[in-house]
mmCIF file of C-alpha atoms (C1' of nucleotides) and ligand atoms in Angstrom:
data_model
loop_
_atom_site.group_PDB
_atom_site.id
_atom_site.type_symbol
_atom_site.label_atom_id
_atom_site.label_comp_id
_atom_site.label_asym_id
_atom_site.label_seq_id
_atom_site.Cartn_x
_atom_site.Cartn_y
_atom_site.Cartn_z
ATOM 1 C CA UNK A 798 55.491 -36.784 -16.957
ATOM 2 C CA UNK A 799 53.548 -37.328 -13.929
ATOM 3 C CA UNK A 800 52.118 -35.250 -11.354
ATOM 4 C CA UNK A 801 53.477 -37.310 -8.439
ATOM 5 C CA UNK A 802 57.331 -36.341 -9.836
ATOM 6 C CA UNK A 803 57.056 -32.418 -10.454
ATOM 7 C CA UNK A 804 58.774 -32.322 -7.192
ATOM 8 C CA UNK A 805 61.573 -34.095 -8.822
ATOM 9 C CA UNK A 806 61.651 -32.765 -12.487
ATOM 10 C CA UNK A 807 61.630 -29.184 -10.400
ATOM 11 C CA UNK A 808 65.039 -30.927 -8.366
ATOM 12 C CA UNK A 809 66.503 -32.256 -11.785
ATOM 13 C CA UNK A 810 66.712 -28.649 -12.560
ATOM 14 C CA UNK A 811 69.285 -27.475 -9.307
ATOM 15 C CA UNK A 812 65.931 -25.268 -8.331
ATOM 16 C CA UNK A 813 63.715 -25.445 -5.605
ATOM 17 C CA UNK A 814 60.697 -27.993 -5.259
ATOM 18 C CA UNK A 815 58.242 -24.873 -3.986
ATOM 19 C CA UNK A 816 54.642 -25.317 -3.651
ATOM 20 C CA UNK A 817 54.010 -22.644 -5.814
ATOM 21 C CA UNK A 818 55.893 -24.286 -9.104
ATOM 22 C CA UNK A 819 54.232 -27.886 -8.235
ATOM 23 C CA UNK A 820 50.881 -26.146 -8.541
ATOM 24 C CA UNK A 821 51.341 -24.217 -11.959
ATOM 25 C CA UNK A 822 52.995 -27.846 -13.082
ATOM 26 C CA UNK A 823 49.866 -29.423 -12.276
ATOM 27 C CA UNK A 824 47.312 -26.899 -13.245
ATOM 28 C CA UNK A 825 49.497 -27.200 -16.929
ATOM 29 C CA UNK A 826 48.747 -30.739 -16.959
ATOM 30 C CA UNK A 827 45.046 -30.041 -16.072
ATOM 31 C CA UNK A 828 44.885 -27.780 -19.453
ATOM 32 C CA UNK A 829 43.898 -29.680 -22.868
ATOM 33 C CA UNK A 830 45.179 -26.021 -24.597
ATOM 34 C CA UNK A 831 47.627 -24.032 -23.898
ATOM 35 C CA UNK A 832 46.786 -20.804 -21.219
ATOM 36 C CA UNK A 833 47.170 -18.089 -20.805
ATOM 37 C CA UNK A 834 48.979 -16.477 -17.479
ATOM 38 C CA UNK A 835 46.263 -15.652 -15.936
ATOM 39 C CA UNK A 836 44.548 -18.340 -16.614
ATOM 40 C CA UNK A 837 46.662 -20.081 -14.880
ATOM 41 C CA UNK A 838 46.727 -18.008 -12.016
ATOM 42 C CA UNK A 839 43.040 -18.402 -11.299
ATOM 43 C CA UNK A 840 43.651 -22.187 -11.170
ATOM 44 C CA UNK A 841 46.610 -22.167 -9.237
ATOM 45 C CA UNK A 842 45.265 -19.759 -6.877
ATOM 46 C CA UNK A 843 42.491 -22.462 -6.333
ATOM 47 C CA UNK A 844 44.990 -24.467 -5.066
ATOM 48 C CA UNK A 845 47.795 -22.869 -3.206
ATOM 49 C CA UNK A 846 48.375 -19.255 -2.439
ATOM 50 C CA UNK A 847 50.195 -17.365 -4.666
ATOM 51 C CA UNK A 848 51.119 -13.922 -6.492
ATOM 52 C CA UNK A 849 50.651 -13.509 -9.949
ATOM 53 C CA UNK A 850 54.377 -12.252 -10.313
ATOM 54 C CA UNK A 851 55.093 -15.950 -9.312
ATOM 55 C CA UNK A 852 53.480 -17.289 -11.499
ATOM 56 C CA UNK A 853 55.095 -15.251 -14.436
ATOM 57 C CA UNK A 854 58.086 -15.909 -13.113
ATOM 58 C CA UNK A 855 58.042 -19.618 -13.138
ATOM 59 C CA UNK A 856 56.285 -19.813 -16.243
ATOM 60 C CA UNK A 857 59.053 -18.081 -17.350
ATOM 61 C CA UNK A 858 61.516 -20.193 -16.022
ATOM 62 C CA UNK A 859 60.093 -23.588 -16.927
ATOM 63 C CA UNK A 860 59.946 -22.622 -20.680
ATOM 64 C CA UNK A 861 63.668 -21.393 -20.610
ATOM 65 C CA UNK A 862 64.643 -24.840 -19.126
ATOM 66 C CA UNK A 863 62.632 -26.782 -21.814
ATOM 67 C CA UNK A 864 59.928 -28.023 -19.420
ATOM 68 C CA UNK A 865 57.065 -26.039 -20.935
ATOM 69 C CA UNK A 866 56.016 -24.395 -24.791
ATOM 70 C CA UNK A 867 55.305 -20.811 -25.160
ATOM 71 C CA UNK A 868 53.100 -19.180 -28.069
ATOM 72 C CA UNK A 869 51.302 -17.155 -29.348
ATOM 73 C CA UNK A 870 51.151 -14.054 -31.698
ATOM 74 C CA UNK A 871 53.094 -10.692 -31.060
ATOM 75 C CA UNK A 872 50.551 -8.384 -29.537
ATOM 76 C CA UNK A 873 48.575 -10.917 -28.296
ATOM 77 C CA UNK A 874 49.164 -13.009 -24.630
ATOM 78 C CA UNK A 875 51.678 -15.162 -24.352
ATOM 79 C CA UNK A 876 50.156 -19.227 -23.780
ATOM 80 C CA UNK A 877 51.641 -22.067 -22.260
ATOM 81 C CA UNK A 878 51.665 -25.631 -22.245
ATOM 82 C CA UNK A 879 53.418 -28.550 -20.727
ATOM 83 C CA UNK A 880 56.047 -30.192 -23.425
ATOM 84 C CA UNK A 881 54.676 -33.621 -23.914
ATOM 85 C CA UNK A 882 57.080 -36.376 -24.849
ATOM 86 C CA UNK A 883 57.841 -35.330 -28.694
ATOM 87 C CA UNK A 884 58.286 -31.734 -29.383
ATOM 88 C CA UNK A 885 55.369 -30.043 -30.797
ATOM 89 C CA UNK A 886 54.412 -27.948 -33.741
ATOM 90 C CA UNK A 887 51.428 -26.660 -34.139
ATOM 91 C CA UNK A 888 48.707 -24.899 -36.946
ATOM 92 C CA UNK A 889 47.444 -22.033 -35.683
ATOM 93 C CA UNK A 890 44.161 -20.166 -37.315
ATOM 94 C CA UNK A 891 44.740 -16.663 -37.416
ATOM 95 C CA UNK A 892 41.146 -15.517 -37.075
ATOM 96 C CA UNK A 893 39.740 -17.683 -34.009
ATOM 97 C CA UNK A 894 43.133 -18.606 -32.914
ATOM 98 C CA UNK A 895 42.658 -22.267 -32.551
ATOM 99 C CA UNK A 896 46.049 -24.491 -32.253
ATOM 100 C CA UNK A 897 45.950 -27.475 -33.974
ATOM 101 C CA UNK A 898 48.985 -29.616 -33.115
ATOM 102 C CA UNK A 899 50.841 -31.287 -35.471
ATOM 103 C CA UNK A 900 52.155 -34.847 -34.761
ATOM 104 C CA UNK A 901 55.266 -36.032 -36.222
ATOM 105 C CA UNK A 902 58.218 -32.954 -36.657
ATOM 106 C CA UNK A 903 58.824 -32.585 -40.354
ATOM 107 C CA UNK A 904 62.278 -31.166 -39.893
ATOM 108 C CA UNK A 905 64.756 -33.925 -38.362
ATOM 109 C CA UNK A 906 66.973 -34.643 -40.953
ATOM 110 C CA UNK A 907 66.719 -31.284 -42.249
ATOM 111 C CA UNK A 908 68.464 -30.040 -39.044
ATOM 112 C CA UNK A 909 70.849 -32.263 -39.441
ATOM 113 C CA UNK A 910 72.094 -31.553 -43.233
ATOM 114 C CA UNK A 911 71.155 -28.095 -42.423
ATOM 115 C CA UNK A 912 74.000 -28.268 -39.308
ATOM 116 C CA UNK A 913 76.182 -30.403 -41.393
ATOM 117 C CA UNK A 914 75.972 -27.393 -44.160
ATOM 118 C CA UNK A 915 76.268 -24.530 -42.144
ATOM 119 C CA UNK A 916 78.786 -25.709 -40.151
ATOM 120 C CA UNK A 917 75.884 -25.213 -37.128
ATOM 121 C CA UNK A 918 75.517 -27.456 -33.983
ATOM 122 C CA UNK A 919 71.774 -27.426 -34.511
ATOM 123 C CA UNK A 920 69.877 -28.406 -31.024
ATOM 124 C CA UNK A 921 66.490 -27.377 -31.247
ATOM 125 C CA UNK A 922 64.015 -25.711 -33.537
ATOM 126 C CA UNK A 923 60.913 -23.989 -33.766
ATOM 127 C CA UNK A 924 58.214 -24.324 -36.538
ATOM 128 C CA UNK A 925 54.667 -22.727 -36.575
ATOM 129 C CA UNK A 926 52.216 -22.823 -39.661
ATOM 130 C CA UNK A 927 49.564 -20.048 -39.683
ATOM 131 C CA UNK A 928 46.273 -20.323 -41.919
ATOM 132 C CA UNK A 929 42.949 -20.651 -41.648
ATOM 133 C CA UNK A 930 41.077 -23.151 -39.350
ATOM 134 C CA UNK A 931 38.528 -25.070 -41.882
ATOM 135 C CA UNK A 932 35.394 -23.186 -40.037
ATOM 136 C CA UNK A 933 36.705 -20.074 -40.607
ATOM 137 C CA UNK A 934 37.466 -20.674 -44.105
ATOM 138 C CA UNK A 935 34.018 -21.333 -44.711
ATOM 139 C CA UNK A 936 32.950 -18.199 -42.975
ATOM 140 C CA UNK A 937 34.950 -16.032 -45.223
ATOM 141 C CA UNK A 938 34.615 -18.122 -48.107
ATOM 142 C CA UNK A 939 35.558 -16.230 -50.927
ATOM 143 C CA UNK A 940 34.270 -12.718 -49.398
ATOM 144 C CA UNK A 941 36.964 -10.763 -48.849
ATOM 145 C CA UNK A 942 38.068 -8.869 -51.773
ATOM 146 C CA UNK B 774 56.137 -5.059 -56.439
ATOM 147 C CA UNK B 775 57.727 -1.721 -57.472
ATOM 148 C CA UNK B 776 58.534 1.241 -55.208
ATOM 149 C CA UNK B 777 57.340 3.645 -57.733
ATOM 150 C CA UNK B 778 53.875 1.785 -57.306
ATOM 151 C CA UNK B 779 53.019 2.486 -54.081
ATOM 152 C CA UNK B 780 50.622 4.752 -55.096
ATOM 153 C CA UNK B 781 48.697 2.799 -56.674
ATOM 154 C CA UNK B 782 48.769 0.078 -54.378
ATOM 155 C CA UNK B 783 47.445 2.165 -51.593
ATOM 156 C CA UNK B 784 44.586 3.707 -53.740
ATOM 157 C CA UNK B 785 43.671 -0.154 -54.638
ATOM 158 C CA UNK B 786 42.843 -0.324 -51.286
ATOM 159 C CA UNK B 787 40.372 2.733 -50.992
ATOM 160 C CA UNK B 788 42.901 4.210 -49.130
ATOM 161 C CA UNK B 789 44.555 7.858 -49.220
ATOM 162 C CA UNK B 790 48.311 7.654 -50.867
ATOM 163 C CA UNK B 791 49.729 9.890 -48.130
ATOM 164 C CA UNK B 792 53.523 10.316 -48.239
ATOM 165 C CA UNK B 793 53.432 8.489 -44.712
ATOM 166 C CA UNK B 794 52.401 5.157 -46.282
ATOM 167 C CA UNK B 795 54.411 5.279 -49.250
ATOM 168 C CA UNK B 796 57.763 5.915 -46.656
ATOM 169 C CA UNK B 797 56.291 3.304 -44.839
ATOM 170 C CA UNK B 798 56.275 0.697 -47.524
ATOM 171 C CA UNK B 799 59.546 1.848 -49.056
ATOM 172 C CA UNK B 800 61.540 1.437 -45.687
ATOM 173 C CA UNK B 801 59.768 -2.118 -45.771
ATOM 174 C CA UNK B 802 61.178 -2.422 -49.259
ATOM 175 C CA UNK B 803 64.212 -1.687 -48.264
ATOM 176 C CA UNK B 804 64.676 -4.310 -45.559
ATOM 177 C CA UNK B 805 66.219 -7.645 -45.689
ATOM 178 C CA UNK B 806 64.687 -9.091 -42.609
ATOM 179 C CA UNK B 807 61.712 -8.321 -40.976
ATOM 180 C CA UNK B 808 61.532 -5.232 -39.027
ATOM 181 C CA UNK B 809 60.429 -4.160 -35.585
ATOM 182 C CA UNK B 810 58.358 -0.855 -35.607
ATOM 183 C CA UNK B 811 60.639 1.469 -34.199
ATOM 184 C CA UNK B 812 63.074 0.272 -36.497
ATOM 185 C CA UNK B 813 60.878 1.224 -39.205
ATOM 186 C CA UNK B 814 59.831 4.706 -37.633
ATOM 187 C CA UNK B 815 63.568 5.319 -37.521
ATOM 188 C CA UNK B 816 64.076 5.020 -41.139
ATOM 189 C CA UNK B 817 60.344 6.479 -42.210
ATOM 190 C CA UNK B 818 61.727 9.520 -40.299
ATOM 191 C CA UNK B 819 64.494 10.345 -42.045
ATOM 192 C CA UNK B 820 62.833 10.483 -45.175
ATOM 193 C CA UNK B 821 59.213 12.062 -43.772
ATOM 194 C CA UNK B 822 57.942 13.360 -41.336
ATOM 195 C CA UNK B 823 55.831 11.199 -38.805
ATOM 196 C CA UNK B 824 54.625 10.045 -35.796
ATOM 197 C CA UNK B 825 55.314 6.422 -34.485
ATOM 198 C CA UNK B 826 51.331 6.336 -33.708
ATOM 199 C CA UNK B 827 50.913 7.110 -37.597
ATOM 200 C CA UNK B 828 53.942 4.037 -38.326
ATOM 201 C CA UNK B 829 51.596 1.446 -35.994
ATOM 202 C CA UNK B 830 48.526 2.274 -37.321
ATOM 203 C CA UNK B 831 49.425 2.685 -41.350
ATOM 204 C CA UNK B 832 51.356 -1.249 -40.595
ATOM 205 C CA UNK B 833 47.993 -2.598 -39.118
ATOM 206 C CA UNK B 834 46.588 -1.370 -41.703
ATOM 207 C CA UNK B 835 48.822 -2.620 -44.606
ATOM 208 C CA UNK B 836 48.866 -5.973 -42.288
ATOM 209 C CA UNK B 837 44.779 -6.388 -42.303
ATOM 210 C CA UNK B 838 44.729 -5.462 -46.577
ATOM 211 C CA UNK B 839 47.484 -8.556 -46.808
ATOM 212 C CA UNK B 840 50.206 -6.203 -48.194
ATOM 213 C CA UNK B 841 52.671 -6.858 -45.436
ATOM 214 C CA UNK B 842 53.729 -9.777 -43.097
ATOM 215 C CA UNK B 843 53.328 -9.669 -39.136
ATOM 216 C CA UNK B 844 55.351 -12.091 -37.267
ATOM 217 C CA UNK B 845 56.962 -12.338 -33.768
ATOM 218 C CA UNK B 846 56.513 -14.321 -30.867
ATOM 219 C CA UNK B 847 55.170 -13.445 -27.670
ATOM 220 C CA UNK B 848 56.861 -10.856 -25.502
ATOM 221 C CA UNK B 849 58.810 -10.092 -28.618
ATOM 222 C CA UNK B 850 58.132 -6.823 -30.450
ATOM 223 C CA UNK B 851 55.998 -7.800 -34.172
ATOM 224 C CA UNK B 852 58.232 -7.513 -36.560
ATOM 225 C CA UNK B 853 56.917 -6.556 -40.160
ATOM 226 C CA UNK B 854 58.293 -7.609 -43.699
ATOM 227 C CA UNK B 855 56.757 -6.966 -47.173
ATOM 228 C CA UNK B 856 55.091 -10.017 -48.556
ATOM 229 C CA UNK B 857 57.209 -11.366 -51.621
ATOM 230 C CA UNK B 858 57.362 -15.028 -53.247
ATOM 231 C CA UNK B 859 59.831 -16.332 -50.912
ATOM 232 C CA UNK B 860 60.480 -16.076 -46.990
ATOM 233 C CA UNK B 861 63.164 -17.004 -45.262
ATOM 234 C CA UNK B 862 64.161 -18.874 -41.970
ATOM 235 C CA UNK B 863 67.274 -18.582 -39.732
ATOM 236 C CA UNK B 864 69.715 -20.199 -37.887
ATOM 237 C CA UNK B 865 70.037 -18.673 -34.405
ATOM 238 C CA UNK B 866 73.684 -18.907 -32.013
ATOM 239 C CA UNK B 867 72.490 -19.194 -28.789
ATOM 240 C CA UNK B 868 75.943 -18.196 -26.850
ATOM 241 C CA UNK B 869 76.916 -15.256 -29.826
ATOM 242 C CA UNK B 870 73.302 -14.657 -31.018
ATOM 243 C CA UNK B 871 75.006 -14.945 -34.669
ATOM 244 C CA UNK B 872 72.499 -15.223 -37.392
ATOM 245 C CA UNK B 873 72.965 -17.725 -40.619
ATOM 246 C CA UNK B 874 70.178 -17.613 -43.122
ATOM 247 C CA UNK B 875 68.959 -20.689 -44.694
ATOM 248 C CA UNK B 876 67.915 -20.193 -48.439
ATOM 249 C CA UNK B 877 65.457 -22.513 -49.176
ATOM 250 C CA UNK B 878 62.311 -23.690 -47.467
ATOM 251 C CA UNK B 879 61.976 -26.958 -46.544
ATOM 252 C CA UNK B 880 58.754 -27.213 -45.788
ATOM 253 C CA UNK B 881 56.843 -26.232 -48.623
ATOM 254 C CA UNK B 882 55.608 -29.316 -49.730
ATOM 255 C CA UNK B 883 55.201 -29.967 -46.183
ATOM 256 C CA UNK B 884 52.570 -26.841 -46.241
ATOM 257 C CA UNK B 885 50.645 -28.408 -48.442
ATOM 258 C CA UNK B 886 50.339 -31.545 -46.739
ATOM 259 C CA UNK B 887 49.385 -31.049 -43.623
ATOM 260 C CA UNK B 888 46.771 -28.449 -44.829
ATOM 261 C CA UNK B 889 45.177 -31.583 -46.506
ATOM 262 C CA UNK B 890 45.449 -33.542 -43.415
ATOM 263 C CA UNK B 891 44.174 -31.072 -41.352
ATOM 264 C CA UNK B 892 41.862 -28.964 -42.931
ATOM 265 C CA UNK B 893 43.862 -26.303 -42.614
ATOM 266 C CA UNK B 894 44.172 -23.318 -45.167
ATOM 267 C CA UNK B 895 47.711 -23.107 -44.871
ATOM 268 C CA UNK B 896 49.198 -19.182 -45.451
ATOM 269 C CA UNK B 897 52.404 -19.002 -43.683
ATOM 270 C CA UNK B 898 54.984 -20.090 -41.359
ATOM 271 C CA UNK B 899 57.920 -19.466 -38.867
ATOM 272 C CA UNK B 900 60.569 -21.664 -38.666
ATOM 273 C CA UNK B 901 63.797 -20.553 -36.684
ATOM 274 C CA UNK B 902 67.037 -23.517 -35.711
ATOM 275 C CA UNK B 903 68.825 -23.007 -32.467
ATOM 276 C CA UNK B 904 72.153 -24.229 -31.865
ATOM 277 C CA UNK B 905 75.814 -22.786 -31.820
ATOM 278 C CA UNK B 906 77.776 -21.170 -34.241
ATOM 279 C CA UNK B 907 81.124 -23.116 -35.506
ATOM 280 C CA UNK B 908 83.233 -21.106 -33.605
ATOM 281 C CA UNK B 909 80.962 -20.961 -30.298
ATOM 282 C CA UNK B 910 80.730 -24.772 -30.510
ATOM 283 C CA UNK B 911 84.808 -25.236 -30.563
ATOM 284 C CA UNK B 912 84.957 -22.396 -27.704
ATOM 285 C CA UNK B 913 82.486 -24.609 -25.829
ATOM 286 C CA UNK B 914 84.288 -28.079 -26.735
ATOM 287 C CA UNK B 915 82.265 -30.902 -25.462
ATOM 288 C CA UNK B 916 82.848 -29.404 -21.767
ATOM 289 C CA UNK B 917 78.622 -28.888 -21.572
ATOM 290 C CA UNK B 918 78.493 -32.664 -20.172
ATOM 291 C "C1'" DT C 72 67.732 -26.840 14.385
ATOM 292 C "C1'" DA C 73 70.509 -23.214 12.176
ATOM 293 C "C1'" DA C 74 72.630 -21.012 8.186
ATOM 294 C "C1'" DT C 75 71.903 -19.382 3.790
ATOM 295 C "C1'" DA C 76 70.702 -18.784 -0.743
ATOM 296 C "C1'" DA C 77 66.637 -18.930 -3.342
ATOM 297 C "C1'" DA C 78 61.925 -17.845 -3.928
ATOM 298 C "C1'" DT C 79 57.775 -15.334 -2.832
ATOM 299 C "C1'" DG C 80 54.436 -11.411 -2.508
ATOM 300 C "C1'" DC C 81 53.298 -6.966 -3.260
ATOM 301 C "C1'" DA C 82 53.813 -2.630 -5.310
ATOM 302 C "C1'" DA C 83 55.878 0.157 -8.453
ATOM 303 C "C1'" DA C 84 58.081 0.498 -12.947
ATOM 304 C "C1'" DT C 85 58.472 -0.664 -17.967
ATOM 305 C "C1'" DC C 86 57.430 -1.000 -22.434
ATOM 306 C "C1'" DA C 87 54.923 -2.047 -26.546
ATOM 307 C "C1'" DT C 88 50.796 -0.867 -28.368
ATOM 308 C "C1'" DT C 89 46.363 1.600 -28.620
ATOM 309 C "C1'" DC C 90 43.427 5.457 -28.059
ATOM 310 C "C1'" DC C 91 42.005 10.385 -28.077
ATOM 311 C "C1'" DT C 92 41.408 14.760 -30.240
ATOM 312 C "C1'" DA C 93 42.669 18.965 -32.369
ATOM 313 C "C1'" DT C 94 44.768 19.949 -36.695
ATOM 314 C "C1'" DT C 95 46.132 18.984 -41.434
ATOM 315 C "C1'" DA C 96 45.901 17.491 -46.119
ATOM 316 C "C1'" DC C 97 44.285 14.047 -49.777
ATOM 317 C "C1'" DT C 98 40.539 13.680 -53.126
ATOM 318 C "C1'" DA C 99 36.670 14.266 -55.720
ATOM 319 C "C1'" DA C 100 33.529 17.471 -57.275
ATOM 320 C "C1'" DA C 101 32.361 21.958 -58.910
ATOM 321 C "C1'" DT D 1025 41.829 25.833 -59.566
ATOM 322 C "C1'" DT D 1026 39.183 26.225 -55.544
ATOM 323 C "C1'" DT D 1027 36.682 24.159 -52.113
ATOM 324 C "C1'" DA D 1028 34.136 21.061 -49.086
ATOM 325 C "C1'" DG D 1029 34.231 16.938 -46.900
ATOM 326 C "C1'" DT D 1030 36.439 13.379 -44.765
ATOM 327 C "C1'" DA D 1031 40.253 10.500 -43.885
ATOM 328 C "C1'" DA D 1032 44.653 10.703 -41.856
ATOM 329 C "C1'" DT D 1033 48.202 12.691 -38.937
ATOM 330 C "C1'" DA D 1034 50.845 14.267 -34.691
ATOM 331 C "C1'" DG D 1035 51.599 13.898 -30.257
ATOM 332 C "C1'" DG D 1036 50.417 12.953 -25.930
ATOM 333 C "C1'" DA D 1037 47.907 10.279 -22.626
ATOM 334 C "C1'" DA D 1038 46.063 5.792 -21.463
ATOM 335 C "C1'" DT D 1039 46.227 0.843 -21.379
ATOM 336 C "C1'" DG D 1040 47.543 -3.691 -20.287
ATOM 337 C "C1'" DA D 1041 50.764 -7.329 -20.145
ATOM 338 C "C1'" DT D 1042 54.981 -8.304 -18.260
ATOM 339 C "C1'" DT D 1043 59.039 -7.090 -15.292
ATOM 340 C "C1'" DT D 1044 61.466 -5.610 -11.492
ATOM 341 C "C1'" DG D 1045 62.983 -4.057 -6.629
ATOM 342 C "C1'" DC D 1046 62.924 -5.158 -2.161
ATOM 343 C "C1'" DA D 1047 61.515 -6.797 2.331
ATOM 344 C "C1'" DT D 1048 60.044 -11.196 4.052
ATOM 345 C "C1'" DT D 1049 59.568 -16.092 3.959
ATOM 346 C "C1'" DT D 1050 60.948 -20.763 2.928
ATOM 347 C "C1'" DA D 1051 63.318 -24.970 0.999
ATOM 348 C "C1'" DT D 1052 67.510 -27.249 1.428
ATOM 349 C "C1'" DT D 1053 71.576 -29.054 3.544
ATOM 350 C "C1'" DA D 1054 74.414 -30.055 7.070
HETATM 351 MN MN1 MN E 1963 41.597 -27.066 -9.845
HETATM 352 MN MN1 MN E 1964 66.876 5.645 -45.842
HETATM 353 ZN ZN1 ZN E 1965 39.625 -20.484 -37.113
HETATM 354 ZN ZN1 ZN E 1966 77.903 -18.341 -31.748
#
DNA sequence: TAATAAATGCAAATCATTCCTATTACTAAA
DNA sequence: TTTAGTAATAGGAATGATTTGCATTTATTA
């Protein structure tokens, strides 16, 4: 997706092209990781005026119409990132918190027979491994316990 | 692990075996799903007396020693399970919010592999489908274009 | 340009989770 | 068994992310 057409992937969506959403679509495309809200506040903000509650909002919104991905562990703040082409899964290290993403989705014929089983119109799915990130598996080692 | 061992699991960890914990981990026992904190506070409390701070901090606890699982996705309450051999993933109605679930993992030899690939210590993962239900697809038809 | 519904900004409200502290109760030692 | 010492608890207040209500502004369409 690119940055010239937010105004029109915001249209496709029967809501309203505001300068607000453009900016939080383009300061997700500036991130290499996902954010966090405020994150992308401060970068927005940069760029057009807005109100934090805006931005929640529309973050909000753009993951519930499939635009964006949300993540991130209960307890913790939520991040964002813009959906690239192929839907994403991701390894996540539960010490530092780095996100890997996985390429290639392991599960497409499984939904399928898994639909086909169940009797289920299966349209989407959501997969995250947790673990260790290979620095932080050294750091621990075999330490603990 | 046995409910009658509770005891002894707690002491393992150089902890006190107070009757809170033991509650704890026997309403955790006696789930089938994994279980938001108030919903175990509900059930610790009608077997022993407690506080929900006591309930948050004992499942931290058991969470950080590896006895139990945390899981949950942002915004969502954690939700808590005691760790056995298997887990367990879910198909999710999005119209009826009916939930199916799926015995058998499919990606366990999956875990392995990307862990290789990665360099990932692999520990655990979430995996929920999305779809409709039999009878909210036929209520539906094909009328969603 | 005007009509109108949708979106924004700001403040206040919510809600899960964490923190504080006086009191209680496991545990190990005597 | 009693006791001292310390970890743990109860309960209430505090925190911090997210949400919501409402008055005002703005994008869209004709
Ligand atoms: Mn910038
Ligand atoms: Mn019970
Ligand atoms: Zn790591
Ligand atoms: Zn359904």
């Amino acid at each position: 997706m690119d940055a010239r057409n937010w105004d029109q992937a915001i249209r496709k969506l029967g809501k309203k092209a505001t300068p607000q959403r453009k900016a939080i679509l383009t300061a997700l495309s500036q991130q290499d990781k996902p954010a966090t809200v405020d994150e992308i506040f401060i970068e927005v903000r940069e760029h057009q005026k807005t109100s934090l509650s805006t931005v929640y909002r529309n973050l909000e919104l753009l993951f519930s119409q499939g635009l964006i991905n949300k993540q991130g562990f209960p307890g913790e703040k939520a991040r964002y990132s813009l959906k690239r082409d192929t839907h994403e899964h991701t390894l996540v290290c539960i010490d530092c918190r780095k996100i890997v993403a996985i390429t290639g989705c392991p599960l497409e014929s499984y939904a399928v027979e898994i639909g086909l089983r169940e009797n289920f119109v299966v349209l989407d799915h959501r997969m995250e491994m947790y673990g260790y990130c290979q620095k932080c598996s050294q750091i621990r080692g075999r330490v603990s316990d």
